[in-house]
CSV table of C-alpha atoms and ligand atoms in Angstrom, one decimal:
chain,number,residue,atom,x,y,z
X,396,UNK,CA,0.0,0.0,0.0
X,397,UNK,CA,1.5,3.3,-1.0
X,398,UNK,CA,1.2,6.2,1.4
X,399,UNK,CA,-1.4,8.9,0.7
X,400,UNK,CA,-0.1,12.4,-0.1
X,401,UNK,CA,-2.3,15.4,-0.7
X,402,UNK,CA,-1.2,17.9,-3.2
X,403,UNK,CA,-2.6,21.4,-3.0
X,404,UNK,CA,-1.9,23.7,-6.0
X,405,UNK,CA,-1.6,27.4,-5.4
X,406,UNK,CA,-0.5,28.5,-8.8
X,407,UNK,CA,2.9,30.0,-9.9
X,408,UNK,CA,5.3,29.0,-12.6
X,409,UNK,CA,4.9,25.3,-11.9
X,410,UNK,CA,1.2,25.7,-13.0
X,411,UNK,CA,2.0,28.0,-15.9
X,412,UNK,CA,1.0,27.5,-19.5
X,413,UNK,CA,1.0,29.8,-22.6
X,414,UNK,CA,3.3,30.6,-25.4
X,415,UNK,CA,6.9,31.4,-24.7
X,416,UNK,CA,6.9,34.4,-27.0
X,417,UNK,CA,3.8,36.0,-25.4
X,418,UNK,CA,4.4,35.2,-21.8
X,419,UNK,CA,2.9,32.5,-19.5
X,420,UNK,CA,0.6,32.6,-16.5
X,421,UNK,CA,-0.6,30.2,-13.9
X,422,UNK,CA,-3.4,28.2,-15.4
X,423,UNK,CA,-2.8,24.4,-14.8
X,424,UNK,CA,-4.9,22.8,-12.1
X,425,UNK,CA,-3.5,20.3,-9.7
X,426,UNK,CA,-4.7,17.2,-11.7
X,427,UNK,CA,-2.9,18.4,-14.9
X,428,UNK,CA,0.3,18.9,-13.0
X,429,UNK,CA,0.1,15.5,-11.3
X,430,UNK,CA,-0.9,13.7,-14.5
X,431,UNK,CA,2.2,15.1,-16.2
X,432,UNK,CA,4.4,13.2,-13.8
X,433,UNK,CA,3.6,9.4,-14.2
X,434,UNK,CA,6.4,8.4,-11.8
X,435,UNK,CA,4.3,9.8,-9.0
X,436,UNK,CA,2.2,6.6,-9.1
X,437,UNK,CA,5.2,4.6,-7.9
X,438,UNK,CA,5.8,6.8,-4.9
X,439,UNK,CA,2.4,7.7,-3.4
X,440,UNK,CA,-1.4,7.6,-3.8
X,441,UNK,CA,-1.7,11.3,-4.7
X,442,UNK,CA,-4.9,13.2,-4.1
X,443,UNK,CA,-4.7,16.5,-6.0
X,444,UNK,CA,-6.6,19.7,-5.3
X,445,UNK,CA,-6.5,23.0,-7.1
X,446,UNK,CA,-6.7,25.4,-4.1
X,447,UNK,CA,-5.8,28.7,-5.8
X,448,UNK,CA,-4.4,29.6,-9.2
X,449,UNK,CA,-2.4,32.7,-8.3
X,450,UNK,CA,0.9,34.3,-9.1
X,451,UNK,CA,3.0,34.5,-5.9
X,452,UNK,CA,2.5,38.1,-5.0
X,453,UNK,CA,-1.3,37.6,-4.8
X,454,UNK,CA,-1.1,34.9,-2.1
X,455,UNK,CA,-2.3,36.4,1.2
X,456,UNK,CA,-2.1,35.3,4.8
X,457,UNK,CA,-5.8,34.4,5.0
X,458,UNK,CA,-5.2,32.1,2.0
X,459,UNK,CA,-2.5,30.4,4.1
X,460,UNK,CA,-4.8,30.2,7.1
X,461,UNK,CA,-7.3,28.4,4.9
X,462,UNK,CA,-4.6,26.2,3.4
X,463,UNK,CA,-3.4,25.2,6.9
X,464,UNK,CA,-7.0,24.1,7.7
X,465,UNK,CA,-7.2,22.1,4.5
X,466,UNK,CA,-3.8,20.4,5.2
X,467,UNK,CA,-4.9,19.5,8.7
X,468,UNK,CA,-8.1,18.0,7.4
X,469,UNK,CA,-6.1,16.0,4.8
X,470,UNK,CA,-3.8,14.6,7.5
X,471,UNK,CA,-6.7,13.8,9.8
X,472,UNK,CA,-8.2,12.0,6.8
X,473,UNK,CA,-5.1,9.7,6.5
X,474,UNK,CA,-2.6,11.6,4.4
X,475,UNK,CA,1.0,10.8,5.3
X,476,UNK,CA,2.0,14.3,4.2
X,477,UNK,CA,1.1,17.3,2.1
X,478,UNK,CA,2.6,19.0,-0.8
X,479,UNK,CA,1.9,22.6,-1.8
X,480,UNK,CA,2.8,23.8,-5.3
X,481,UNK,CA,3.3,27.5,-5.3
X,482,UNK,CA,4.9,30.4,-7.1
X,483,UNK,CA,8.6,30.7,-6.2
X,484,UNK,CA,8.5,34.5,-5.6
X,485,UNK,CA,6.9,34.3,-2.2
X,486,UNK,CA,7.4,30.5,-1.6
X,487,UNK,CA,9.8,31.2,1.3
X,488,UNK,CA,7.1,33.4,3.0
X,489,UNK,CA,4.3,30.9,2.7
X,490,UNK,CA,6.6,28.2,3.9
X,491,UNK,CA,7.5,30.3,6.9
X,492,UNK,CA,3.9,31.0,7.8
X,493,UNK,CA,2.8,27.4,7.4
X,494,UNK,CA,5.8,26.3,9.6
X,495,UNK,CA,4.7,28.7,12.3
X,496,UNK,CA,0.9,27.9,12.4
X,497,UNK,CA,0.9,24.1,11.8
X,498,UNK,CA,1.9,21.8,14.6
X,499,UNK,CA,1.6,18.6,12.5
X,500,UNK,CA,4.2,15.8,12.5
X,501,UNK,CA,3.3,15.0,9.0
X,502,UNK,CA,5.7,16.6,6.5
X,503,UNK,CA,4.4,19.7,4.7
X,504,UNK,CA,6.5,20.3,1.6
X,505,UNK,CA,6.3,23.4,-0.6
X,506,UNK,CA,7.7,23.4,-4.2
X,507,UNK,CA,7.5,25.3,-7.4
X,508,UNK,CA,9.4,25.8,-10.6
X,509,UNK,CA,11.9,28.3,-11.9
X,510,UNK,CA,11.6,27.2,-15.6
X,511,UNK,CA,8.1,27.2,-17.0
X,512,UNK,CA,6.9,24.3,-19.3
X,513,UNK,CA,7.5,26.3,-22.5
X,514,UNK,CA,11.3,26.5,-21.8
X,515,UNK,CA,13.9,23.8,-22.3
X,516,UNK,CA,14.4,21.8,-19.1
X,517,UNK,CA,11.4,22.8,-17.0
X,518,UNK,CA,12.1,21.9,-13.4
X,519,UNK,CA,8.5,21.7,-12.1
X,520,UNK,CA,7.9,17.9,-12.8
X,521,UNK,CA,11.2,16.9,-11.0
X,522,UNK,CA,10.5,19.2,-8.1
X,523,UNK,CA,6.9,17.9,-7.7
X,524,UNK,CA,8.1,14.3,-7.8
X,525,UNK,CA,10.8,15.0,-5.1
X,526,UNK,CA,8.3,16.9,-3.0
X,527,UNK,CA,5.9,14.0,-3.0
X,528,UNK,CA,8.8,11.6,-2.1
X,529,UNK,CA,9.6,13.8,0.9
X,530,UNK,CA,6.0,14.1,2.0
X,531,UNK,CA,5.7,10.3,2.0
X,532,UNK,CA,9.0,9.8,3.7
X,533,UNK,CA,8.6,8.6,7.3
X,534,UNK,CA,11.8,10.0,8.7
X,535,UNK,CA,10.7,13.5,7.5
X,536,UNK,CA,8.0,13.5,10.2
X,537,UNK,CA,8.4,16.2,12.8
X,538,UNK,CA,10.5,18.4,10.6
X,539,UNK,CA,7.8,21.0,10.0
X,540,UNK,CA,7.4,22.8,6.7
X,541,UNK,CA,10.1,22.3,4.1
X,542,UNK,CA,10.9,23.6,0.6
X,543,UNK,CA,12.1,21.3,-2.2
X,544,UNK,CA,13.7,22.9,-5.2
X,545,UNK,CA,16.5,21.7,-7.5
X,546,UNK,CA,17.2,18.4,-5.7
X,547,UNK,CA,17.6,20.1,-2.3
X,548,UNK,CA,15.5,20.1,0.9
X,549,UNK,CA,15.4,23.4,2.8
X,550,UNK,CA,13.9,24.1,6.2
X,551,UNK,CA,11.2,26.8,6.0
X,552,UNK,CA,12.9,28.8,8.8
X,553,UNK,CA,16.1,29.3,6.7
X,554,UNK,CA,15.1,29.2,3.0
X,555,UNK,CA,15.5,32.3,0.8
X,556,UNK,CA,15.0,32.9,-2.9
X,557,UNK,CA,18.2,34.5,-4.0
X,558,UNK,CA,18.0,34.7,-7.8
X,559,UNK,CA,15.3,35.7,-10.3
X,560,UNK,CA,15.6,32.8,-12.8
X,561,UNK,CA,18.4,30.4,-12.0
X,562,UNK,CA,17.0,26.9,-11.1
X,563,UNK,CA,19.5,27.0,-8.1
X,564,UNK,CA,17.7,30.1,-6.8
X,565,UNK,CA,17.0,28.7,-3.3
X,566,UNK,CA,19.5,28.7,-0.4
X,567,UNK,CA,19.5,28.1,3.3
X,568,UNK,CA,21.6,30.8,5.0
X,569,UNK,CA,24.2,29.7,7.4
X,570,UNK,CA,23.1,26.2,7.9
X,571,UNK,CA,22.7,24.9,4.3
X,572,UNK,CA,20.0,22.6,3.2
X,573,UNK,CA,18.4,20.0,5.4
X,574,UNK,CA,19.0,17.3,2.8
X,575,UNK,CA,19.0,16.3,-0.8
X,576,UNK,CA,17.7,13.7,-3.3
X,577,UNK,CA,19.8,11.2,-5.2
X,578,UNK,CA,18.5,8.5,-7.6
X,579,UNK,CA,15.1,8.9,-6.1
X,580,UNK,CA,16.2,8.5,-2.5
X,581,UNK,CA,15.5,11.1,0.2
X,582,UNK,CA,18.6,12.0,2.2
X,583,UNK,CA,18.0,14.0,5.4
X,584,UNK,CA,21.1,15.4,7.1
X,585,UNK,CA,19.4,16.6,10.3
X,586,UNK,CA,16.4,18.2,12.0
X,587,UNK,CA,15.9,21.9,11.6
X,588,UNK,CA,15.7,22.9,15.3
X,589,UNK,CA,12.9,23.9,17.7
X,590,UNK,CA,9.5,24.6,16.2
X,591,UNK,CA,8.4,28.0,17.5
X,592,UNK,CA,4.7,27.8,16.5
X,593,UNK,CA,2.3,30.7,17.0
X,594,UNK,CA,-1.3,29.9,18.1
X,595,UNK,CA,-3.4,32.2,15.9
X,596,UNK,CA,-7.1,32.1,15.2
X,597,UNK,CA,-7.5,31.2,11.5
X,598,UNK,CA,-10.4,33.6,10.9
X,599,UNK,CA,-8.5,36.6,12.3
X,600,UNK,CA,-7.7,39.5,10.0
X,601,UNK,CA,-3.9,39.7,9.8
X,602,UNK,CA,-2.4,42.7,11.6
X,603,UNK,CA,-0.7,45.0,9.0
X,604,UNK,CA,3.1,45.2,9.5
X,605,UNK,CA,5.3,47.4,7.3
X,606,UNK,CA,8.7,46.3,6.1
X,607,UNK,CA,11.0,49.3,5.4
X,608,UNK,CA,14.7,49.5,4.5
X,609,UNK,CA,17.1,52.2,5.5
X,610,UNK,CA,19.3,53.7,2.7
X,611,UNK,CA,22.3,56.0,2.5
X,612,UNK,CA,21.3,59.6,3.1
X,613,UNK,CA,17.6,58.9,3.6
X,614,UNK,CA,15.9,60.9,6.4
X,615,UNK,CA,13.5,58.1,7.4
X,616,UNK,CA,10.3,60.0,6.9
X,617,UNK,CA,8.5,56.8,5.8
X,618,UNK,CA,8.6,55.6,9.4
X,619,UNK,CA,6.0,58.2,10.5
X,620,UNK,CA,4.0,57.7,7.4
X,621,UNK,CA,3.8,54.0,8.2
X,622,UNK,CA,2.2,54.7,11.5
X,623,UNK,CA,-0.2,57.3,9.9
X,624,UNK,CA,-1.2,54.6,7.4
X,625,UNK,CA,-2.3,52.4,10.3
X,626,UNK,CA,0.5,49.8,10.4
X,627,UNK,CA,0.5,48.1,13.8
X,628,UNK,CA,4.1,47.2,13.7
X,629,UNK,CA,7.3,48.0,11.7
X,630,UNK,CA,10.2,45.8,10.6
X,631,UNK,CA,13.1,47.9,9.6
X,632,UNK,CA,16.0,46.5,7.6
X,633,UNK,CA,19.0,48.3,8.9
X,634,UNK,CA,22.5,48.4,7.5
X,635,UNK,CA,24.9,45.6,8.5
X,636,UNK,CA,24.4,44.2,12.0
X,637,UNK,CA,21.8,46.8,12.9
X,638,UNK,CA,22.7,50.4,12.3
X,639,UNK,CA,20.9,53.6,11.3
X,640,UNK,CA,21.9,57.3,11.0
X,641,UNK,CA,21.2,59.0,14.3
X,642,UNK,CA,18.4,61.0,12.7
X,643,UNK,CA,16.7,57.9,11.5
X,644,UNK,CA,17.3,56.2,14.8
X,645,UNK,CA,15.4,59.0,16.6
X,646,UNK,CA,12.4,58.4,14.3
X,647,UNK,CA,12.6,54.7,14.9
X,648,UNK,CA,12.7,55.2,18.7
X,649,UNK,CA,9.7,57.5,18.5
X,650,UNK,CA,7.8,54.9,16.5
X,651,UNK,CA,8.8,52.2,19.0
X,652,UNK,CA,6.9,54.1,21.7
X,653,UNK,CA,3.7,53.4,19.8
X,654,UNK,CA,4.1,50.1,18.0
X,655,UNK,CA,6.6,47.2,18.1
X,656,UNK,CA,9.6,48.0,15.9
X,657,UNK,CA,11.8,45.0,15.0
X,658,UNK,CA,15.2,45.5,13.4
X,659,UNK,CA,16.6,43.1,10.8
X,660,UNK,CA,19.6,43.4,8.5
X,661,UNK,CA,19.2,44.7,5.0
X,662,UNK,CA,22.0,42.3,4.0
X,663,UNK,CA,19.3,39.6,4.2
X,664,UNK,CA,21.7,37.2,6.0
X,665,UNK,CA,23.5,36.8,9.3
X,666,UNK,CA,22.6,37.6,12.8
X,667,UNK,CA,21.7,41.0,14.2
X,668,UNK,CA,24.4,42.2,16.6
X,669,UNK,CA,23.5,42.9,20.2
X,670,UNK,CA,26.7,44.2,21.9
X,671,UNK,CA,29.4,45.2,19.4
X,672,UNK,CA,28.8,48.9,18.3
X,673,UNK,CA,28.0,51.8,20.6
X,674,UNK,CA,27.2,55.0,18.8
X,675,UNK,CA,23.9,56.8,18.4
X,676,UNK,CA,22.0,54.6,15.9
X,677,UNK,CA,24.0,51.5,16.7
X,678,UNK,CA,22.5,48.2,17.7
X,679,UNK,CA,23.4,48.8,21.4
X,680,UNK,CA,21.7,52.2,21.3
X,681,UNK,CA,18.6,51.0,19.4
X,682,UNK,CA,18.0,48.0,21.6
X,683,UNK,CA,18.5,50.1,24.7
X,684,UNK,CA,15.9,52.6,23.3
X,685,UNK,CA,13.2,50.0,22.7
X,686,UNK,CA,13.7,48.3,19.4
X,687,UNK,CA,13.5,44.5,19.2
X,688,UNK,CA,16.2,42.5,17.4
X,689,UNK,CA,15.2,40.0,14.8
X,690,UNK,CA,18.0,37.6,15.6
X,691,UNK,CA,18.9,35.8,12.4
X,692,UNK,CA,15.5,36.1,10.8
X,693,UNK,CA,15.7,38.2,7.7
X,694,UNK,CA,13.3,41.1,7.1
X,695,UNK,CA,10.6,39.1,5.3
X,696,UNK,CA,10.5,36.4,8.0
X,697,UNK,CA,10.6,38.9,10.9
X,698,UNK,CA,7.7,40.7,9.3
X,699,UNK,CA,5.7,37.5,9.1
X,700,UNK,CA,6.5,36.5,12.7
X,701,UNK,CA,5.5,40.0,13.9
X,702,UNK,CA,2.3,39.8,11.9
X,703,UNK,CA,1.4,36.4,13.3
X,704,UNK,CA,2.2,37.5,16.9
X,705,UNK,CA,0.1,40.7,16.6
X,706,UNK,CA,-2.7,38.8,14.9
X,707,UNK,CA,-2.6,36.4,17.8
X,708,UNK,CA,-3.0,39.3,20.2
X,709,UNK,CA,0.5,39.1,21.7
X,710,UNK,CA,1.4,42.1,23.9
X,711,UNK,CA,4.8,43.9,23.9
X,712,UNK,CA,6.3,41.5,26.5
X,713,UNK,CA,5.1,38.4,24.6
X,714,UNK,CA,6.5,39.8,21.3
X,715,UNK,CA,9.9,40.5,22.9
X,716,UNK,CA,9.9,37.1,24.4
X,717,UNK,CA,9.0,35.4,21.1
X,718,UNK,CA,11.9,37.1,19.2
X,719,UNK,CA,14.4,36.5,22.0
X,720,UNK,CA,13.3,32.9,22.3
X,721,UNK,CA,13.7,32.5,18.6
X,722,UNK,CA,17.4,33.4,18.9
X,723,UNK,CA,18.2,31.7,22.2
X,724,UNK,CA,15.5,29.0,22.6
X,725,UNK,CA,14.3,28.4,26.1
X,726,UNK,CA,14.8,24.8,27.2
X,727,UNK,CA,11.7,22.8,26.3
P,1041,LIG,N1,8.4,33.5,-11.0
P,1041,LIG,C1,7.4,33.0,-10.3
P,1041,LIG,C2,7.3,31.5,-10.1
P,1041,LIG,O1,8.4,31.0,-10.1
P,1041,LIG,C3,6.0,33.5,-10.5
P,1041,LIG,C4,5.4,33.4,-9.2
P,1041,LIG,O2,6.1,33.4,-8.2
P,1041,LIG,O3,4.2,33.3,-9.2
P,1041,LIG,O4,6.4,30.8,-9.9
């Protein structure tokens, strides 16, 4: 008896069709994608469902809440794991959200394609086959949400898209991938670390959180505008390990009196410093004046974590604890 795997199609390039010279768009349903990969029949009993047919930027957090419900129902109904096919542009964000809100042991595997089916060497079919292999793989239980692209397995907490069109676009920061595929076998090198889930009501409207970046010579006026526009939190991507000009720092500190302001690095990688530089606008100054460090989460992931925490009704102390705990996990 083959394990049952539920495939949920969200859209993206993996679902694209059209003519190469006129551009493609997501239009293939889940059944069409699954039927195009006959090898799937040797790996799992696949149940395919077209959940959305969207380009990545149109996927919303409520879509992901609904998807999380559907994945839980599929697992409760006997699926060994779930696969989500998705546009690659926001794949890392959807993976991060699902990893935070699902507490399932069953593997949840997101995948997509960098080369659409009108191009030579489309990668969607191979990625889908590998994703189903991983979803059906017993030892992958308990590892949370993962991303499969280009024969590699990434943990949702680390994965980032770092290229626009190269099939090797996905990377996993300092740790590297969780595993790989070879000759059809799944190889897992290790578990990704503690889970850090957020209990959030799936019918709640997501709290708006702005993501801003500091740039050379900018005066930081968007910080106030973000508050005027009704954002309930701000993630600011600072230079290097957490630095801003002193005049931007003052604006950030002012904002932090009203809403949580989380600082990440605009480099997109590496850990925010906590005790290295001490000038006005340095990490020591900003942390002492009320900002919250994102640890090693990049701006995109820090924004999603803050969104989920605010949506769950977390107060200032709980938000600070959640970000601190993310960096230095409290013993379980
Ligand atoms: N380039 C995208 C993709 O790979 C388009 C999208 O993300 O929807 O799927």
